[in-house]
Amino acid sequence: DAKTTQPPSMDCAEGRAANLPCNHSTISGNEYVYWYRQIHSQGPQYIIHGLKNNETNEMASLIITEDRKSSTLILPHATLRDTAVYYCIVRLFYNQGGKLIFGQGTELSVKP
Amino acid sequence: NAGVTQTPKFRVLKTGQSMTLLCAQDMNHEYMYWYRQDPGMGLRLIHYSVGEGTTAKGEVPDGYNVSRLKKQNFLLGLESAAPSQTSVYFCASTSGTGGGNQPQHFGDGTRLSIL
């Protein structure tokens, strides 16, 4: 399974965009990039995913570089409720039912 | 929408006791998973199921058993609980179609302490 590297922590001012980077230099062609977040000890919450193209939904945008070796999750207008641990995951569907391999993630603190 | 529901939410057991954690999903998903999360660590896969009547081992299956008798339910059993099984347990499900293009949806977790 491809490994991901994320900064352990980041700060962001409320109302500003939060840009969370992720490195996945060993990703293979059929692996998707997924982003989840976990607030306190709640269940992980799905945010967004993509394969090659940039993606946007009501929560965030995902920018994947052309060589697919890195990506950035963008929360356009961060709020205090976005304070959480954000996980970047590379998922191979045919490996153990498409399990998600969670690393340490990035602890995002949104400050007033 | 209930999504993925886990019961119980909290439980304290004594070493050697047995118990079953229940996961129920109402999204007609084929795939279901049990993960555990220990302090300061990411989630690790215990067992998973790709359909009714099928189960398979994940990364850390020892000490656990599972059953998927009905499509909507996935049970995780501890036959003889050990302190090392103190953890937060999360269940997840996904439709299984689209070759990895469908997200997993998680329950709120079961916090289990073994004394």
CSV table of C-alpha atoms in Angstrom, one decimal:
chain,number,residue,atom,x,y,z
A,1,ASP,CA,0.0,0.0,0.0
A,2,ALA,CA,1.2,3.5,-0.8
A,3,LYS,CA,2.2,5.5,2.2
A,4,THR,CA,1.2,9.1,2.9
A,5,THR,CA,3.1,11.9,4.6
A,6,GLN,CA,1.4,14.8,6.3
A,7,PRO,CA,2.6,17.6,8.6
A,8,PRO,CA,1.6,16.7,12.2
A,9,SER,CA,-0.1,20.0,12.9
A,10,MET,CA,-1.2,23.2,11.3
A,11,ASP,CA,-3.0,26.4,12.4
A,12,CYS,CA,-5.5,28.4,10.5
A,13,ALA,CA,-7.3,31.7,11.2
A,14,GLU,CA,-11.1,31.5,11.2
A,15,GLY,CA,-12.6,32.6,7.9
A,16,ARG,CA,-9.4,31.9,6.0
A,17,ALA,CA,-8.7,29.0,3.7
A,18,ALA,CA,-7.0,26.0,5.2
A,19,ASN,CA,-4.6,24.2,2.8
A,20,LEU,CA,-3.6,20.8,4.1
A,21,PRO,CA,-0.8,19.1,2.1
A,22,CYS,CA,-0.2,15.4,1.6
A,23,ASN,CA,2.7,13.5,0.0
A,24,HIS,CA,2.0,10.1,-1.6
A,25,SER,CA,5.0,9.6,-3.9
A,26,THR,CA,4.5,5.8,-4.2
A,27,ILE,CA,0.9,5.9,-5.3
A,28,SER,CA,0.0,3.6,-8.2
A,29,GLY,CA,-2.3,4.3,-11.1
A,30,ASN,CA,-5.4,2.7,-9.7
A,31,GLU,CA,-5.3,4.0,-6.1
A,32,TYR,CA,-7.6,6.8,-5.0
A,33,VAL,CA,-6.7,9.6,-2.7
A,34,TYR,CA,-9.2,10.0,0.1
A,35,TRP,CA,-9.5,12.6,2.9
A,36,TYR,CA,-11.3,12.0,6.2
A,37,ARG,CA,-11.4,14.0,9.4
A,38,GLN,CA,-11.9,13.0,13.0
A,39,ILE,CA,-13.3,15.4,15.5
A,40,HIS,CA,-12.4,14.5,19.1
A,41,SER,CA,-13.0,10.7,19.2
A,42,GLN,CA,-16.0,10.6,16.9
A,43,GLY,CA,-16.1,8.3,13.9
A,44,PRO,CA,-14.1,9.4,10.9
A,45,GLN,CA,-16.0,11.7,8.6
A,46,TYR,CA,-15.6,11.4,4.8
A,47,ILE,CA,-14.6,14.6,3.2
A,48,ILE,CA,-13.7,14.1,-0.5
A,49,HIS,CA,-11.7,11.7,-2.8
A,50,GLY,CA,-10.2,11.7,-6.3
A,51,LEU,CA,-8.2,9.7,-8.7
A,52,LYS,CA,-6.6,12.1,-11.2
A,53,ASN,CA,-8.7,15.2,-11.5
A,54,ASN,CA,-9.3,18.0,-9.1
A,55,GLU,CA,-12.6,17.5,-7.2
A,56,THR,CA,-14.9,19.9,-5.3
A,57,ASN,CA,-17.9,19.3,-3.1
A,58,GLU,CA,-19.8,21.3,-0.5
A,59,MET,CA,-17.2,20.7,2.1
A,60,ALA,CA,-13.8,21.1,0.4
A,61,SER,CA,-11.7,21.0,-2.7
A,62,LEU,CA,-9.0,18.4,-3.6
A,63,ILE,CA,-6.1,19.4,-5.8
A,64,ILE,CA,-4.0,16.4,-7.1
A,65,THR,CA,-0.8,17.2,-8.9
A,66,GLU,CA,-0.4,16.0,-12.4
A,67,ASP,CA,2.1,13.3,-11.4
A,68,ARG,CA,-0.2,12.3,-8.6
A,69,LYS,CA,2.6,12.2,-6.1
A,70,SER,CA,1.0,14.8,-3.8
A,71,SER,CA,-2.3,16.5,-3.1
A,72,THR,CA,-3.8,19.4,-1.1
A,73,LEU,CA,-7.1,19.5,0.7
A,74,ILE,CA,-8.6,23.0,0.7
A,75,LEU,CA,-11.2,24.1,3.2
A,76,PRO,CA,-12.2,27.5,1.6
A,77,HIS,CA,-13.5,29.3,4.7
A,78,ALA,CA,-12.4,27.5,7.9
A,79,THR,CA,-14.6,27.7,11.0
A,80,LEU,CA,-13.9,26.7,14.6
A,81,ARG,CA,-15.9,23.5,13.9
A,82,ASP,CA,-13.3,22.4,11.4
A,83,THR,CA,-10.8,21.9,14.2
A,84,ALA,CA,-10.0,18.2,13.8
A,85,VAL,CA,-7.4,15.6,12.7
A,86,TYR,CA,-7.3,15.3,9.0
A,87,TYR,CA,-6.3,12.0,7.4
A,88,CYS,CA,-5.0,11.7,3.8
A,89,ILE,CA,-5.4,8.1,2.7
A,90,VAL,CA,-4.4,6.2,-0.5
A,91,ARG,CA,-6.8,3.4,-1.1
A,92,LEU,CA,-6.4,0.3,-3.2
A,93,PHE,CA,-9.8,-1.2,-3.6
A,94,TYR,CA,-8.7,-4.8,-4.1
A,95,ASN,CA,-6.5,-5.0,-1.0
A,96,GLN,CA,-8.5,-6.4,2.0
A,97,GLY,CA,-11.8,-5.1,0.7
A,98,GLY,CA,-10.5,-1.7,0.0
A,99,LYS,CA,-9.4,-1.0,3.6
A,100,LEU,CA,-8.4,2.5,4.6
A,101,ILE,CA,-4.9,2.8,6.1
A,102,PHE,CA,-4.9,5.7,8.6
A,103,GLY,CA,-1.6,7.4,9.3
A,104,GLN,CA,-1.0,10.0,12.0
A,105,GLY,CA,-2.8,12.7,10.1
A,106,THR,CA,-2.6,16.5,10.5
A,107,GLU,CA,-4.1,18.1,13.6
A,108,LEU,CA,-5.7,21.3,12.3
A,109,SER,CA,-6.5,24.1,14.8
A,110,VAL,CA,-8.7,26.8,13.6
A,111,LYS,CA,-8.3,29.9,15.8
A,112,PRO,CA,-10.6,32.9,16.2
B,1,ASN,CA,-30.9,8.8,7.9
B,2,ALA,CA,-29.4,6.5,10.5
B,3,GLY,CA,-26.4,5.5,8.4
B,4,VAL,CA,-24.1,3.2,10.5
B,5,THR,CA,-25.2,2.5,14.0
B,6,GLN,CA,-23.1,0.9,16.6
B,7,THR,CA,-24.2,-0.6,19.9
B,8,PRO,CA,-23.3,-0.3,22.7
B,9,LYS,CA,-21.6,3.0,22.8
B,10,PHE,CA,-19.7,2.2,26.0
B,11,ARG,CA,-18.8,-1.0,27.8
B,12,VAL,CA,-16.6,-2.1,30.7
B,13,LEU,CA,-15.6,-5.7,30.9
B,14,LYS,CA,-13.5,-7.9,33.2
B,15,THR,CA,-10.7,-9.9,31.8
B,16,GLY,CA,-12.0,-13.2,30.4
B,17,GLN,CA,-15.6,-12.0,29.8
B,18,SER,CA,-17.1,-12.2,26.4
B,19,MET,CA,-19.2,-9.8,24.5
B,20,THR,CA,-20.6,-8.9,21.1
B,21,LEU,CA,-20.5,-5.5,19.4
B,22,LEU,CA,-23.2,-4.9,16.9
B,23,CYS,CA,-23.0,-2.8,13.7
B,24,ALA,CA,-26.1,-2.0,11.6
B,25,GLN,CA,-26.3,-0.1,8.4
B,26,ASP,CA,-29.4,1.0,6.5
B,27,MET,CA,-27.7,1.9,3.2
B,28,ASN,CA,-27.9,-1.5,1.6
B,29,HIS,CA,-24.1,-1.6,1.5
B,30,GLU,CA,-22.3,-4.8,0.5
B,31,TYR,CA,-19.0,-4.2,2.3
B,32,MET,CA,-18.6,-3.8,6.0
B,33,TYR,CA,-15.5,-3.4,8.2
B,34,TRP,CA,-14.4,-3.4,11.8
B,35,TYR,CA,-11.5,-1.2,12.9
B,36,ARG,CA,-9.9,-0.4,16.2
B,37,GLN,CA,-8.3,2.8,17.3
B,38,ASP,CA,-5.8,3.0,20.1
B,39,PRO,CA,-4.6,6.3,21.7
B,40,GLY,CA,-2.4,8.3,19.4
B,41,MET,CA,-2.8,5.9,16.5
B,42,GLY,CA,-4.7,5.6,13.3
B,43,LEU,CA,-7.4,3.0,12.7
B,44,ARG,CA,-6.4,-0.6,12.1
B,45,LEU,CA,-8.6,-3.1,10.3
B,46,ILE,CA,-9.7,-6.1,12.4
B,47,HIS,CA,-12.0,-8.0,10.0
B,48,TYR,CA,-14.1,-7.2,7.0
B,49,SER,CA,-16.9,-8.6,4.9
B,50,VAL,CA,-17.6,-8.3,1.2
B,51,GLY,CA,-21.1,-9.6,1.4
B,52,GLU,CA,-23.7,-11.5,3.4
B,53,GLY,CA,-22.3,-14.8,4.7
B,54,THR,CA,-18.7,-13.9,4.0
B,55,THR,CA,-15.9,-12.6,6.3
B,56,ALA,CA,-12.2,-12.2,6.1
B,57,LYS,CA,-9.3,-11.2,8.3
B,58,GLY,CA,-7.7,-7.8,8.4
B,59,GLU,CA,-4.5,-6.6,9.9
B,60,VAL,CA,-5.2,-7.4,13.6
B,61,PRO,CA,-7.7,-10.3,13.8
B,62,ASP,CA,-6.4,-12.2,16.7
B,63,GLY,CA,-8.8,-12.5,19.7
B,64,TYR,CA,-11.8,-11.5,17.6
B,65,ASN,CA,-14.5,-13.3,15.6
B,66,VAL,CA,-17.1,-11.8,13.3
B,67,SER,CA,-20.3,-12.9,11.6
B,68,ARG,CA,-22.4,-11.4,8.8
B,69,LEU,CA,-25.6,-13.4,8.8
B,70,LYS,CA,-27.7,-10.5,7.4
B,71,LYS,CA,-26.5,-8.0,4.9
B,72,GLN,CA,-27.3,-5.0,7.2
B,73,ASN,CA,-25.5,-6.4,10.3
B,74,PHE,CA,-21.9,-7.1,11.1
B,75,LEU,CA,-21.1,-8.5,14.5
B,76,LEU,CA,-17.7,-8.4,16.3
B,77,GLY,CA,-17.2,-10.9,19.1
B,78,LEU,CA,-14.6,-11.1,21.9
B,79,GLU,CA,-14.6,-14.6,23.3
B,80,SER,CA,-12.3,-14.0,26.2
B,81,ALA,CA,-11.6,-10.3,26.7
B,82,ALA,CA,-8.0,-9.2,27.4
B,83,PRO,CA,-6.7,-5.7,28.6
B,84,SER,CA,-4.9,-5.3,25.3
B,85,GLN,CA,-8.3,-5.2,23.6
B,86,THR,CA,-9.2,-1.9,25.4
B,87,SER,CA,-9.8,0.4,22.5
B,88,VAL,CA,-12.4,2.3,20.5
B,89,TYR,CA,-14.0,0.2,17.9
B,90,PHE,CA,-15.4,1.6,14.7
B,91,CYS,CA,-17.6,0.0,12.1
B,92,ALA,CA,-17.8,1.2,8.5
B,93,SER,CA,-19.6,0.3,5.4
B,94,THR,CA,-19.5,1.0,1.6
B,95,SER,CA,-21.4,-0.1,-1.4
B,96,GLY,CA,-18.4,-1.9,-2.9
B,97,THR,CA,-19.1,-0.9,-6.4
B,98,GLY,CA,-17.0,1.4,-8.6
B,99,GLY,CA,-13.6,-0.1,-8.0
B,100,GLY,CA,-12.7,1.9,-5.0
B,101,ASN,CA,-14.7,5.0,-6.0
B,102,GLN,CA,-17.1,4.8,-3.1
B,103,PRO,CA,-16.3,6.1,0.4
B,104,GLN,CA,-16.6,4.2,3.6
B,105,HIS,CA,-19.1,5.6,6.1
B,106,PHE,CA,-18.3,5.2,9.8
B,107,GLY,CA,-20.3,4.8,12.9
B,108,ASP,CA,-19.7,6.8,16.1
B,109,GLY,CA,-17.7,4.0,17.8
B,110,THR,CA,-17.9,1.7,20.8
B,111,ARG,CA,-15.6,2.6,23.7
B,112,LEU,CA,-14.5,-0.7,25.3
B,113,SER,CA,-12.5,-1.0,28.5
B,114,ILE,CA,-11.2,-4.3,29.8
B,115,LEU,CA,-10.2,-4.4,33.4
